[in-house]
Each structure stands twice: as structure tokens, then as C-alpha cells.
Amino acid sequence: MKIKDFVYFVQEAIKSLSRNRLLSIATVTTMAISILILGAALLMTINADNFMNRLESDLEIIAFLDNSLTKTQVEDIKTDIENMAAVKSVVFVPREQALENLQKKFADKDYDLEKVVGKNPLPDCYEIKAENPQNVSNLAQEISNMPGIYKVNYGQGVVERLFQVTKWVRIISIGFIVLLAMGAVFLIATTIRLAIFARRKEIYLMKLIGATDWFIRWPFFLEGIILGSLGSLISIVLLAWGYSSLISSLQTSLFFIPLIYQQSQLINVYLALFATGSLLGVMGTYISLNKFLDV
Amino acid sequence: MLVQFYNVSKVYPNGVKALNDISIKIERGEFIFLMGPSGAGKSTLIKMLFREEVPTRGQIFVANRSIVRMKRSEVPQLRRNMGIVFQDFKLLENKTVAENIAFAMKVVGSKTKDIRPRVNEVIQMVGLKGKEKSFPGQLSGGEQQRVGIARAIVNRPLLLIADEPSGNLDMDTAHGIMDLLYDINYKGTTVVMATHAWDLVRTARKRVVTLEAGRISSDTYTPEFI
């Protein structure tokens, strides 16, 4: 493309944007609202996913050791577990520590567990985290078969149910996002088609005078990009503002809900929304325009 | 030979037979009236000249090139050799007279420095000097059609196609428009004009092709008609 042509295309795009001001505003508003809803749903989904990941990563396997093991045997078992591919980390909890934890959890200070029971009933144990939480039950099965392991505990039954729940929450939220995205595409495409329909006479005329398709397309494309990025920019500003005020109010009242707040993560979401908006602007223009270029 | 139609038929997808085995030749420099009642196929024939419609059967040559087999990407080049004048003018309401005419030059990629002098030249030619900065809404019907004609000839076409150019105008204004078209023809441009207005044709002493129900019912010169 020659620079002269490009300048002409930009001029035409800007001229027609200001000339068809009402339609431009309608398009930007539609885009902003669609992308705002999509973005809000996206943030909700990401947060839900984050929350579920946290729940899942809290899962651990507790492997109790036989009381008869020697110190080296205990060490060897740890090395064996650590060498398993599915294992992320292994922490040794000696029986004294375990008792202390129990004491803290269940008893008042003036109520000494050890004295009441007579001796420390707890064995040494390992707290094991899996690389992938989904593997917890298989991994637990495997560890329980190792020699020197007395018993394995990982919240049997509850874990399986948790994964059922998180799986369905994920499927539903992805379906929700896909539906919303389709709705946004449809709405934006319709608005752009309306804007182009209003100028079909001009397009027809250009075709009959002998303009090439690309000569006609470029100004419309630039308009599509401008409207799309403007619309998504507005929605991002609103979304960022809304989300940050949500974080600051929730962190005091509902502190146990772990909202994501890392700027890098949020910026990725906003960038994706911006790209989506601009892309939708161009794609919508391309598809809607082709019909009118067929003269 | 500028245009040749060989056994051209057109059936629209909805089953309407618009043209039935039409053969016609148009020489360079001719002025042809295309007459016939509504629905006789005038508009279809006109649209085939600039390839808005393609025949279902038959061949069309413009300047010895088949426009039936022409690629889509070659159509703009074909149309740049033609100027089209519409019954409803098809002016862009938000552009001035000069901008409407310049638009046709910009669209085909003319150099910026060539546009202004050429636009002034054709404005002079169609008798609209002083109206350059007016908008179409501020002009009479006749003046608007003059803008339409100026736009059609600004790129120096070989063929000027006019579809009922005086259909929306009163008789006096229509005669003014006809004089302008004769003048353009006199300077060398081939003109094909579809019309209902027998009063305009009768006095013209030009070739008249009459269509009836998709066929050519007569192809003759006006003096023999009278």
C-alpha cells in the first residue's frame, strides 16, 4: 500500500466516523457493553478457577510410619517417596511435633494430652504433596503399599467428591464464557452490519465507478479497528475500576475469598479483552462488508 | 466494435426470464436509445454492460474482451472505461458537487494534482460553474443529474451508460440533459441510454433498439420510424 493511499484511507475513516456519529457511538457502546460482560464473566471464572486450584493444592497425603523403624529406614523411605515422579514435596513430621499440633488444635493449655493419654499415641509421619492434585488417590494407594508405611490418609471420599465439583464448575463456567462470547460476536456483527448497511449506496457507487474491493475495504477496516479498540478500552477501564474497588471492599469483609490481584495476571486478561475487541471489529467488518461488495 | 452481445439470455434465480437470445453490436462513437416497456429487459441489458449481471447463456465482448469469462479482480478495470448515469442520480448527500465528482477520480486512484483541474473542467462542461460548493440537497433535479453526468465522464470513459437519466425530470429539463449527452457523444464517447420517453427519442435521429419481453423487436433509426 502506498503512503498516499494510507493517508487517504485514514482520512476517510475518520471523516466517516464523525459523519456517522450516532452509529459510531452505538457501535462503540454495544462493543463496550458486550466486552464488559464478557470480561466480568472471564474474571469470575478465573477467580473461581484460582479458588479451586487453591483448594486442590491444599490436598495432601499423610503417610504414617511404623513405630519399629530405625532412623536410617525412615530416611530411606523419604528418599524413595521423593524419587517418585508424581511427588512434589515431602515434609517429615516427628511424633512429638504431631502431638504438639494436636494439642494446639483441640485442647486448652491446662489440659495436657500426653498426661491424659499416658503416652504419645501418634506415630511419625510424612506430609506429601502431589505434583498434580488429581493424582492424590493413586499416589496414596502407591505409597500405602510401600514397606514401613503403617497407614495412609488423604481424605478418602471427600477428595473424589471435591474433584467432581470442581470439574463441573469448570465445565459450566467455560460453557458460560463460550455462550457469552458468541452473544458478543453476534451483537457486534449485527451492529457493524447496520453501520455498513447505512452506507450501501456509497459502496455500490464505488464498485460501479471501478474501485477495487481493497480500496473500499480499508477505510471500513480502520473504522472497525478504531471502534473495536475504543469499545474494548472503555470496557477495560470500567472493568479495572470495578474490579479494584471490589478487591478493596472484599478484602476487609470477605477476606477468606482469595481474589486474584496480581497486576501481571490482570493485565493479561485486559490485553486479551483488548485484542478480542479489535479483532471482532475487523472480523465483523470483513464479514459484513463482503455481502455488499458482491456487485 | 466496442460492444458485442452474442445470443445472450438471462434467467434470474427466481425463474424470471429477463433476456432471450439477444444479439447486438455497438460501434465506437454511436448513440443508442434502448426502449421498451417496463420489464422488457432494458435494465438487465444495461447491467450486463458493466457486469453487474452476467448472462446465463451467450457471450459479451467489450473492446474485444469477453466480460463473461472475466475474473472478478478484472472487473474494476472494465468499469473504469465506463461512466454510469442513474435515474435517481445516486449522489452522496454529504459531499459537495466538486467532492462528488472528485470522488470518482479518487476511487480509481487518480493523482491528487490531476483531480482539481479535471473536476473544474467537467463542471464547466456540464454548466454548473458557481455550484461547486453546493450540496446535492441544494440543487434542482436537473442540476443534480448534471452532477451525475459530470461524475460519469470525469474519468474519460469509452462508454457512457445512462439508465432513464431523465426519468425524474420535467420535459424542459430533460431536453437540457439530452443536449448535454449529445454533446458528450459528439466529442467521441459512445452513449447507451435506456428510456421510456418517446418524445425525447422521436426528434433525435439516432439508433433505437426496442426490447419486448426479453427480445429485440426492432433495431432501426428514428427517421424511418416517423
Coordinates of C-alpha atoms in Angstrom, one line a residue:
Chain A
M1 CA 0.0 0.0 0.0
K2 CA 1.3 3.4 -0.9
I3 CA 1.6 6.0 1.9
K4 CA -0.6 8.4 -0.1
D5 CA -3.3 5.7 -0.1
F6 CA -2.9 5.0 3.5
V7 CA -3.3 8.7 4.4
Y8 CA -6.4 8.8 2.3
F9 CA -7.9 5.7 4.0
V10 CA -7.2 7.1 7.5
Q11 CA -8.8 10.4 6.4
E12 CA -11.9 8.6 5.0
A13 CA -12.2 6.5 8.1
I14 CA -12.1 9.5 10.5
K15 CA -14.4 11.5 8.3
S16 CA -17.0 8.8 8.2
L17 CA -16.7 8.2 11.9
S18 CA -17.5 11.8 12.7
R19 CA -20.2 12.0 9.9
N20 CA -22.0 8.9 11.1
R21 CA -21.6 9.9 14.7
L22 CA -24.7 8.3 16.0
L23 CA -23.9 4.9 14.5
S24 CA -20.3 5.2 15.7
I25 CA -21.5 5.8 19.2
A26 CA -24.0 2.9 19.0
T27 CA -21.3 0.6 17.8
V28 CA -18.8 1.6 20.5
T29 CA -21.4 1.3 23.2
T30 CA -22.5 -2.1 22.0
M31 CA -18.9 -3.3 21.9
A32 CA -18.1 -1.8 25.3
I33 CA -21.1 -3.5 26.9
S34 CA -20.5 -6.9 25.3
I35 CA -16.9 -6.9 26.2
L36 CA -17.6 -5.6 29.7
I37 CA -20.0 -8.6 30.3
L38 CA -17.6 -11.0 28.8
G39 CA -14.7 -9.6 30.8
A40 CA -16.6 -9.7 34.1
A41 CA -17.5 -13.3 33.4
L42 CA -13.9 -14.1 32.5
L43 CA -12.7 -12.6 35.7
M44 CA -15.3 -14.5 37.7
T45 CA -14.2 -17.7 36.0
I46 CA -10.5 -17.1 36.6
N47 CA -11.2 -16.4 40.2
A48 CA -13.3 -19.5 40.6
D49 CA -10.5 -21.5 38.9
N50 CA -7.9 -19.9 41.2
F51 CA -10.0 -20.7 44.2
M52 CA -10.5 -24.3 43.1
N53 CA -6.8 -24.7 42.4
R54 CA -6.0 -23.5 45.9
L55 CA -8.5 -26.0 47.4
E56 CA -7.0 -28.7 45.3
S57 CA -3.4 -27.8 46.1
D58 CA -4.2 -27.9 49.8
L59 CA -4.8 -31.6 49.5
E60 CA -2.0 -33.7 51.0
I61 CA -1.3 -37.3 51.8
I62 CA -0.3 -38.2 55.3
A63 CA 1.7 -41.4 55.5
F64 CA 2.1 -42.8 59.0
L65 CA 5.2 -44.8 59.7
D66 CA 5.7 -48.0 61.6
N67 CA 6.9 -47.2 65.1
S68 CA 9.5 -50.0 64.8
L69 CA 11.6 -48.3 62.0
T70 CA 15.2 -47.2 62.6
K71 CA 16.3 -43.7 61.8
T72 CA 18.0 -44.8 58.5
Q73 CA 15.0 -46.7 57.4
V74 CA 12.9 -43.6 57.9
E75 CA 15.4 -41.6 55.9
D76 CA 15.4 -44.3 53.1
I77 CA 11.6 -44.1 52.9
K78 CA 11.8 -40.4 52.5
T79 CA 14.2 -40.7 49.6
D80 CA 12.1 -43.3 47.9
I81 CA 9.0 -41.1 48.2
E82 CA 10.9 -38.1 46.9
N83 CA 12.1 -40.0 43.9
M84 CA 8.5 -40.8 42.8
A85 CA 7.7 -38.7 39.7
A86 CA 4.2 -37.6 40.9
V87 CA 5.5 -36.2 44.2
K88 CA 6.0 -32.5 44.7
S89 CA 7.2 -32.3 48.3
V90 CA 7.7 -34.4 51.3
V91 CA 7.9 -33.0 54.9
F92 CA 8.8 -35.1 57.9
V93 CA 6.7 -34.6 61.0
P94 CA 8.1 -36.3 64.0
R95 CA 5.6 -37.7 66.5
E96 CA 6.4 -35.1 69.1
Q97 CA 5.6 -32.4 66.7
A98 CA 2.4 -34.2 65.7
L99 CA 1.3 -34.3 69.3
E100 CA 2.1 -30.7 69.8
N101 CA -0.1 -29.8 66.7
L102 CA -2.9 -31.9 68.1
Q103 CA -2.6 -30.2 71.4
K104 CA -2.8 -26.8 69.8
K105 CA -5.8 -27.8 67.7
F106 CA -8.0 -29.5 70.3
A107 CA -7.0 -28.7 73.8
D108 CA -6.7 -25.9 76.2
K109 CA -3.3 -25.2 77.7
D110 CA -4.1 -26.5 81.0
Y111 CA -5.2 -29.8 79.6
D112 CA -2.2 -31.9 78.8
L113 CA -2.9 -34.6 76.2
E114 CA 0.2 -36.6 76.9
K115 CA -0.6 -36.8 80.6
V116 CA -4.2 -37.8 80.0
V117 CA -3.4 -40.5 77.5
G118 CA -0.4 -41.6 79.4
K119 CA 1.9 -41.7 76.4
N120 CA 2.3 -40.2 72.9
P121 CA -0.1 -42.3 70.8
L122 CA 1.0 -40.8 67.5
P123 CA 3.5 -42.2 65.0
D124 CA 6.0 -40.3 62.9
C125 CA 4.6 -39.3 59.6
Y126 CA 5.3 -37.7 56.2
E127 CA 3.2 -34.9 54.7
I128 CA 3.3 -35.4 51.0
K129 CA 2.0 -33.1 48.3
A130 CA 1.4 -34.4 44.8
E131 CA 2.7 -32.6 41.7
N132 CA -0.9 -32.8 40.3
P133 CA -3.6 -32.8 42.9
Q134 CA -5.7 -35.0 40.6
N135 CA -3.3 -37.9 41.3
V136 CA -3.7 -37.8 45.0
S137 CA -5.7 -41.0 45.4
N138 CA -3.5 -43.0 43.0
L139 CA -0.3 -41.7 44.7
A140 CA -1.7 -42.5 48.2
Q141 CA -2.5 -46.1 47.0
E142 CA 1.0 -46.5 45.8
I143 CA 2.6 -45.1 49.0
S144 CA 0.4 -47.3 51.2
N145 CA 1.9 -50.3 49.5
M146 CA 5.5 -49.3 50.4
P147 CA 7.2 -51.3 53.2
G148 CA 7.4 -49.4 56.5
I149 CA 4.2 -47.4 55.9
Y150 CA 1.6 -48.2 58.5
K151 CA -1.3 -46.2 57.1
V152 CA -2.1 -43.5 54.6
N153 CA -4.6 -40.8 55.0
Y154 CA -5.7 -38.3 52.3
G155 CA -9.3 -37.5 53.0
Q156 CA -10.7 -40.5 51.1
G157 CA -14.1 -40.0 49.7
V158 CA -14.1 -36.2 50.2
V159 CA -11.3 -35.7 47.7
E160 CA -13.2 -37.6 45.0
R161 CA -16.3 -35.5 45.6
L162 CA -14.3 -32.3 45.6
F163 CA -12.9 -33.2 42.1
Q164 CA -16.3 -33.9 40.9
V165 CA -17.5 -30.5 42.0
T166 CA -14.5 -28.6 40.6
K167 CA -14.8 -30.4 37.3
W168 CA -18.4 -29.4 36.8
V169 CA -17.8 -25.9 38.0
R170 CA -15.1 -25.6 35.3
I171 CA -17.2 -27.1 32.5
I172 CA -20.1 -24.9 33.3
S173 CA -18.1 -21.7 33.5
I174 CA -16.3 -22.5 30.2
G175 CA -19.7 -23.1 28.6
F176 CA -20.9 -19.8 30.0
I177 CA -18.0 -17.9 28.6
V178 CA -18.4 -19.5 25.2
L179 CA -22.1 -18.6 25.1
L180 CA -21.3 -15.0 26.2
A181 CA -18.6 -14.8 23.6
M182 CA -20.9 -16.0 20.9
G183 CA -23.5 -13.5 22.0
A184 CA -20.9 -10.7 21.9
V185 CA -19.8 -11.7 18.4
F186 CA -23.4 -11.8 17.2
L187 CA -24.2 -8.4 18.7
I188 CA -21.1 -6.7 17.4
A189 CA -21.5 -8.2 13.9
T190 CA -25.1 -7.0 13.8
T191 CA -24.2 -3.5 14.8
I192 CA -21.4 -3.3 12.2
R193 CA -23.7 -4.7 9.6
L194 CA -26.2 -2.0 10.4
A195 CA -23.5 0.7 10.1
I196 CA -22.4 -0.7 6.8
F197 CA -25.9 -1.1 5.5
A198 CA -26.5 2.6 6.1
R199 CA -23.7 3.2 3.6
R200 CA -24.5 0.6 1.0
K201 CA -25.3 3.2 -1.6
E202 CA -21.8 4.6 -1.3
I203 CA -20.3 1.1 -1.6
Y204 CA -22.4 0.3 -4.6
L205 CA -21.4 3.5 -6.3
M206 CA -17.7 2.9 -5.6
K207 CA -18.0 -0.5 -7.1
L208 CA -19.6 0.8 -10.3
I209 CA -17.1 3.5 -10.7
G210 CA -14.4 0.9 -10.6
A211 CA -12.9 0.9 -7.2
T212 CA -11.1 -2.3 -6.2
D213 CA -12.5 -4.3 -3.2
W214 CA -9.5 -3.5 -1.1
F215 CA -9.8 0.2 -1.8
I216 CA -13.3 0.1 -0.4
R217 CA -12.4 -2.2 2.5
W218 CA -9.5 -0.3 4.0
P219 CA -11.4 2.7 5.4
F220 CA -14.1 0.4 6.8
F221 CA -11.4 -1.8 8.4
L222 CA -9.7 1.2 10.0
E223 CA -13.1 2.2 11.3
G224 CA -13.7 -1.3 12.7
I225 CA -10.3 -1.3 14.4
I226 CA -10.9 2.2 15.9
L227 CA -14.4 1.4 17.1
G228 CA -13.4 -2.1 18.4
S229 CA -10.4 -0.9 20.3
L230 CA -12.3 2.2 21.6
G231 CA -15.1 0.0 22.8
S232 CA -12.9 -2.5 24.5
L233 CA -10.8 0.2 26.0
I234 CA -13.9 1.7 27.6
S235 CA -15.0 -1.7 28.9
I236 CA -11.5 -2.4 30.3
V237 CA -11.3 0.9 32.1
L238 CA -14.7 0.2 33.7
L239 CA -13.8 -3.4 34.5
A240 CA -10.4 -2.5 36.0
W241 CA -12.0 0.2 38.1
G242 CA -14.9 -2.1 39.2
Y243 CA -12.6 -5.0 40.0
S244 CA -10.1 -3.0 42.0
S245 CA -12.9 -1.5 44.1
L246 CA -14.3 -5.0 44.6
I247 CA -11.0 -6.2 45.8
S248 CA -10.5 -3.4 48.3
S249 CA -14.0 -3.8 49.7
L250 CA -14.0 -7.6 49.8
Q251 CA -10.6 -8.0 51.3
T252 CA -11.8 -6.4 54.5
S253 CA -15.2 -8.1 54.7
L254 CA -14.8 -11.4 52.9
F255 CA -11.1 -12.0 53.5
F256 CA -11.3 -15.7 53.0
I257 CA -12.2 -15.4 49.3
P258 CA -8.8 -15.3 47.6
L259 CA -9.4 -12.9 44.7
I260 CA -6.5 -12.6 42.3
Y261 CA -4.9 -9.2 42.4
Q262 CA -1.5 -9.6 40.8
Q263 CA -1.2 -6.9 38.2
S264 CA 0.5 -9.2 35.7
Q265 CA -2.3 -11.6 35.7
L266 CA -5.0 -8.9 35.4
I267 CA -3.1 -7.1 32.7
N268 CA -3.1 -10.3 30.6
V269 CA -6.9 -10.5 31.0
Y270 CA -7.2 -6.9 29.9
L271 CA -4.9 -7.3 27.0
A272 CA -6.8 -10.4 25.8
L273 CA -10.1 -8.4 26.0
F274 CA -8.5 -5.5 24.0
A275 CA -7.2 -7.9 21.4
T276 CA -10.6 -9.6 21.2
G277 CA -12.4 -6.2 20.8
S278 CA -10.2 -5.0 18.0
L279 CA -10.2 -8.4 16.3
L280 CA -14.0 -8.5 16.5
G281 CA -14.2 -5.1 15.0
V282 CA -12.1 -6.1 12.0
M283 CA -13.7 -9.6 11.6
G284 CA -17.2 -8.2 11.9
T285 CA -16.4 -5.6 9.2
Y286 CA -14.9 -8.1 6.9
I287 CA -17.8 -10.5 7.0
S288 CA -20.5 -7.8 6.9
L289 CA -18.8 -5.9 4.1
N290 CA -18.3 -8.9 1.7
K291 CA -22.0 -9.1 1.1
F292 CA -22.2 -5.5 -0.2
L293 CA -19.0 -5.8 -2.3
D294 CA -20.6 -8.5 -4.4
V295 CA -21.7 -6.2 -7.2
Chain B
M1 CA -16.5 -2.6 -32.4
L2 CA -17.0 -1.6 -28.8
V3 CA -19.7 -3.9 -27.5
Q4 CA -20.9 -7.3 -28.9
F5 CA -23.7 -9.4 -27.5
Y6 CA -23.9 -12.9 -28.9
N7 CA -27.1 -14.9 -28.2
V8 CA -27.3 -13.6 -24.7
S9 CA -30.0 -15.0 -22.4
K10 CA -30.6 -14.2 -18.7
V11 CA -32.8 -16.2 -16.3
Y12 CA -32.8 -14.9 -12.8
P13 CA -32.6 -17.4 -9.9
N14 CA -36.2 -16.7 -9.1
G15 CA -37.1 -18.0 -12.6
V16 CA -37.8 -14.7 -14.3
K17 CA -36.6 -14.7 -17.9
A18 CA -35.2 -11.2 -18.5
L19 CA -33.4 -11.6 -21.8
N20 CA -34.0 -14.2 -24.5
D21 CA -31.3 -14.8 -27.2
I22 CA -30.2 -11.2 -27.7
S23 CA -27.5 -10.3 -30.2
I24 CA -26.5 -6.7 -30.7
K25 CA -23.4 -4.8 -31.8
I26 CA -22.4 -1.3 -30.7
E27 CA -19.9 0.7 -32.7
R28 CA -17.5 3.2 -31.2
G29 CA -19.0 6.7 -31.2
E30 CA -22.6 5.5 -31.6
F31 CA -25.5 6.9 -29.7
I32 CA -28.1 4.3 -28.9
F33 CA -31.5 4.6 -27.3
L34 CA -32.8 1.5 -25.6
M35 CA -36.5 1.5 -25.5
G36 CA -39.3 -0.8 -24.4
P37 CA -42.0 -1.2 -21.7
S38 CA -41.1 -1.9 -18.1
G39 CA -39.9 -5.5 -17.6
A40 CA -38.8 -5.8 -21.2
G41 CA -35.2 -6.4 -20.1
K42 CA -33.7 -2.9 -20.5
S43 CA -32.2 -2.8 -17.0
T44 CA -30.8 -6.3 -17.3
L45 CA -29.1 -5.4 -20.6
I46 CA -27.7 -2.2 -19.1
K47 CA -26.4 -4.0 -16.1
M48 CA -24.7 -6.6 -18.3
L49 CA -22.7 -3.8 -19.9
F50 CA -20.8 -3.1 -16.7
R51 CA -21.1 -6.7 -15.5
E52 CA -23.4 -6.2 -12.5
E53 CA -25.2 -9.1 -14.1
V54 CA -23.7 -12.0 -16.1
P55 CA -25.6 -13.9 -18.8
T56 CA -27.0 -17.3 -18.1
R57 CA -26.1 -18.1 -21.8
G58 CA -24.2 -16.4 -24.6
Q59 CA -21.2 -14.1 -24.8
I60 CA -20.5 -10.4 -24.3
F61 CA -17.4 -8.7 -25.6
V62 CA -16.4 -5.2 -24.6
A63 CA -13.4 -3.8 -26.6
N64 CA -12.8 -7.4 -27.8
R65 CA -12.6 -8.9 -24.4
S66 CA -15.1 -11.4 -23.1
I67 CA -16.6 -10.0 -19.9
V68 CA -18.4 -13.2 -19.2
R69 CA -15.2 -15.1 -18.6
M70 CA -13.5 -12.1 -16.9
K71 CA -12.1 -12.6 -13.4
R72 CA -13.6 -10.8 -10.5
S73 CA -10.4 -8.9 -10.0
E74 CA -10.5 -7.5 -13.6
V75 CA -14.0 -6.0 -13.2
P76 CA -12.8 -2.7 -11.7
Q77 CA -10.6 -2.1 -14.8
L78 CA -13.6 -2.7 -17.1
R79 CA -15.7 -0.3 -15.2
R80 CA -13.1 2.4 -15.3
N81 CA -13.7 2.6 -19.0
M82 CA -17.4 3.3 -18.4
G83 CA -19.4 6.0 -16.9
I84 CA -22.8 5.4 -15.5
V85 CA -25.7 7.8 -15.1
F86 CA -28.6 6.8 -12.9
Q87 CA -32.3 7.8 -12.9
D88 CA -32.1 8.6 -9.1
F89 CA -28.7 10.4 -9.6
K90 CA -27.0 8.4 -6.7
L91 CA -25.1 11.5 -5.4
L92 CA -23.5 11.3 -2.0
E93 CA -25.6 13.8 0.0
N94 CA -22.8 14.7 2.4
K95 CA -20.4 15.7 -0.3
T96 CA -20.4 18.9 -2.3
V97 CA -20.7 19.0 -6.1
A98 CA -17.0 19.1 -6.5
E99 CA -16.4 16.4 -4.0
N100 CA -18.9 14.1 -5.6
I101 CA -17.1 14.4 -8.9
A102 CA -13.7 14.2 -7.4
F103 CA -14.8 11.1 -5.5
A104 CA -15.0 9.2 -8.9
M105 CA -11.3 10.2 -9.6
K106 CA -10.1 9.3 -6.1
V107 CA -11.8 5.9 -6.2
V108 CA -9.9 4.9 -9.3
G109 CA -6.6 6.2 -7.8
S110 CA -6.0 9.4 -9.8
K111 CA -3.1 11.6 -8.8
T112 CA -4.2 14.4 -6.4
K113 CA -2.7 17.1 -8.5
D114 CA -4.7 16.0 -11.6
I115 CA -8.1 15.9 -9.7
R116 CA -8.8 19.6 -9.2
P117 CA -8.2 20.8 -12.8
R118 CA -10.2 18.0 -14.3
V119 CA -13.1 18.4 -11.9
N120 CA -13.2 22.2 -12.8
E121 CA -13.2 21.2 -16.5
V122 CA -16.2 18.9 -16.3
I123 CA -18.1 21.3 -14.0
Q124 CA -17.7 23.9 -16.7
M125 CA -18.7 21.3 -19.4
V126 CA -22.0 20.4 -17.7
G127 CA -22.8 24.0 -16.9
L128 CA -22.5 24.0 -13.1
K129 CA -19.9 26.7 -12.7
G130 CA -20.5 28.5 -9.4
K131 CA -22.2 25.5 -7.8
E132 CA -19.0 23.7 -6.9
K133 CA -19.5 24.1 -3.2
S134 CA -23.3 23.3 -3.1
F135 CA -24.6 20.1 -1.6
P136 CA -26.9 17.9 -3.7
G137 CA -29.9 18.8 -1.5
Q138 CA -29.5 22.5 -2.5
L139 CA -29.7 21.7 -6.2
S140 CA -32.7 21.2 -8.6
G141 CA -33.3 17.8 -10.1
G142 CA -31.8 18.8 -13.4
E143 CA -28.7 20.2 -11.7
Q144 CA -28.3 17.1 -9.7
Q145 CA -28.4 15.0 -12.9
R146 CA -25.7 17.2 -14.4
V147 CA -23.5 16.4 -11.4
G148 CA -24.3 12.7 -12.0
I149 CA -23.2 13.1 -15.7
A150 CA -20.1 15.1 -14.7
R151 CA -19.1 12.3 -12.3
A152 CA -19.7 9.7 -15.1
I153 CA -17.5 11.4 -17.6
V154 CA -14.7 12.7 -15.3
N155 CA -12.6 9.6 -15.9
R156 CA -12.9 9.9 -19.7
P157 CA -14.9 6.7 -20.3
L158 CA -15.2 5.0 -23.7
L159 CA -18.8 4.2 -23.0
L160 CA -21.4 6.3 -21.2
I161 CA -24.4 4.3 -19.9
A162 CA -27.5 6.2 -18.9
D163 CA -30.4 4.4 -17.3
E164 CA -33.5 6.6 -17.6
P165 CA -31.4 9.7 -16.9
S166 CA -34.5 12.0 -17.4
G167 CA -37.0 9.7 -15.7
N168 CA -37.3 12.1 -12.7
L169 CA -37.2 15.3 -14.6
D170 CA -39.7 17.6 -16.4
M171 CA -39.6 17.9 -20.2
D172 CA -37.6 21.1 -20.5
T173 CA -35.0 19.9 -18.0
A174 CA -34.9 16.6 -19.8
H175 CA -34.1 18.3 -23.1
G176 CA -31.3 20.1 -21.4
I177 CA -29.9 16.8 -20.2
M178 CA -30.3 15.3 -23.7
D179 CA -28.3 18.2 -25.3
L180 CA -25.5 17.5 -22.8
L181 CA -25.5 13.8 -23.7
Y182 CA -25.4 14.6 -27.4
D183 CA -22.6 17.0 -26.8
I184 CA -20.6 14.3 -24.9
N185 CA -21.3 11.8 -27.7
Y186 CA -20.3 14.4 -30.3
K187 CA -16.9 14.6 -28.6
G188 CA -16.4 10.9 -29.1
T189 CA -17.9 9.0 -26.2
T190 CA -20.2 6.1 -27.1
V191 CA -23.6 6.5 -25.3
V192 CA -26.2 3.9 -24.5
M193 CA -29.3 5.3 -23.0
A194 CA -32.4 3.4 -21.7
T195 CA -35.5 5.5 -21.7
H196 CA -39.3 5.5 -21.8
A197 CA -39.6 9.0 -23.1
W198 CA -40.6 8.7 -26.7
D199 CA -40.8 12.4 -27.0
L200 CA -37.1 12.7 -26.4
V201 CA -36.3 9.9 -28.9
R202 CA -38.6 11.0 -31.7
T203 CA -36.7 14.1 -32.6
A204 CA -33.2 12.6 -32.1
R205 CA -32.3 10.8 -35.3
K206 CA -30.4 8.2 -33.5
R207 CA -30.3 4.4 -33.5
V208 CA -33.2 3.0 -31.4
V209 CA -33.2 -0.6 -30.2
T210 CA -36.6 -1.7 -28.8
L211 CA -36.9 -4.6 -26.4
E212 CA -40.1 -6.5 -25.8
A213 CA -40.4 -9.4 -23.4
G214 CA -36.7 -10.0 -23.4
R215 CA -36.2 -9.9 -27.2
I216 CA -35.2 -7.2 -29.7
S217 CA -38.4 -6.3 -31.5
S218 CA -36.8 -3.6 -33.6
D219 CA -33.4 -2.0 -34.3
T220 CA -33.6 1.0 -36.5
Y221 CA -33.0 4.7 -36.9
T222 CA -35.6 7.3 -35.9
P223 CA -36.3 9.0 -39.2
E224 CA -37.5 5.7 -40.7
F225 CA -39.8 5.4 -37.7
I226 CA -41.7 8.5 -38.3

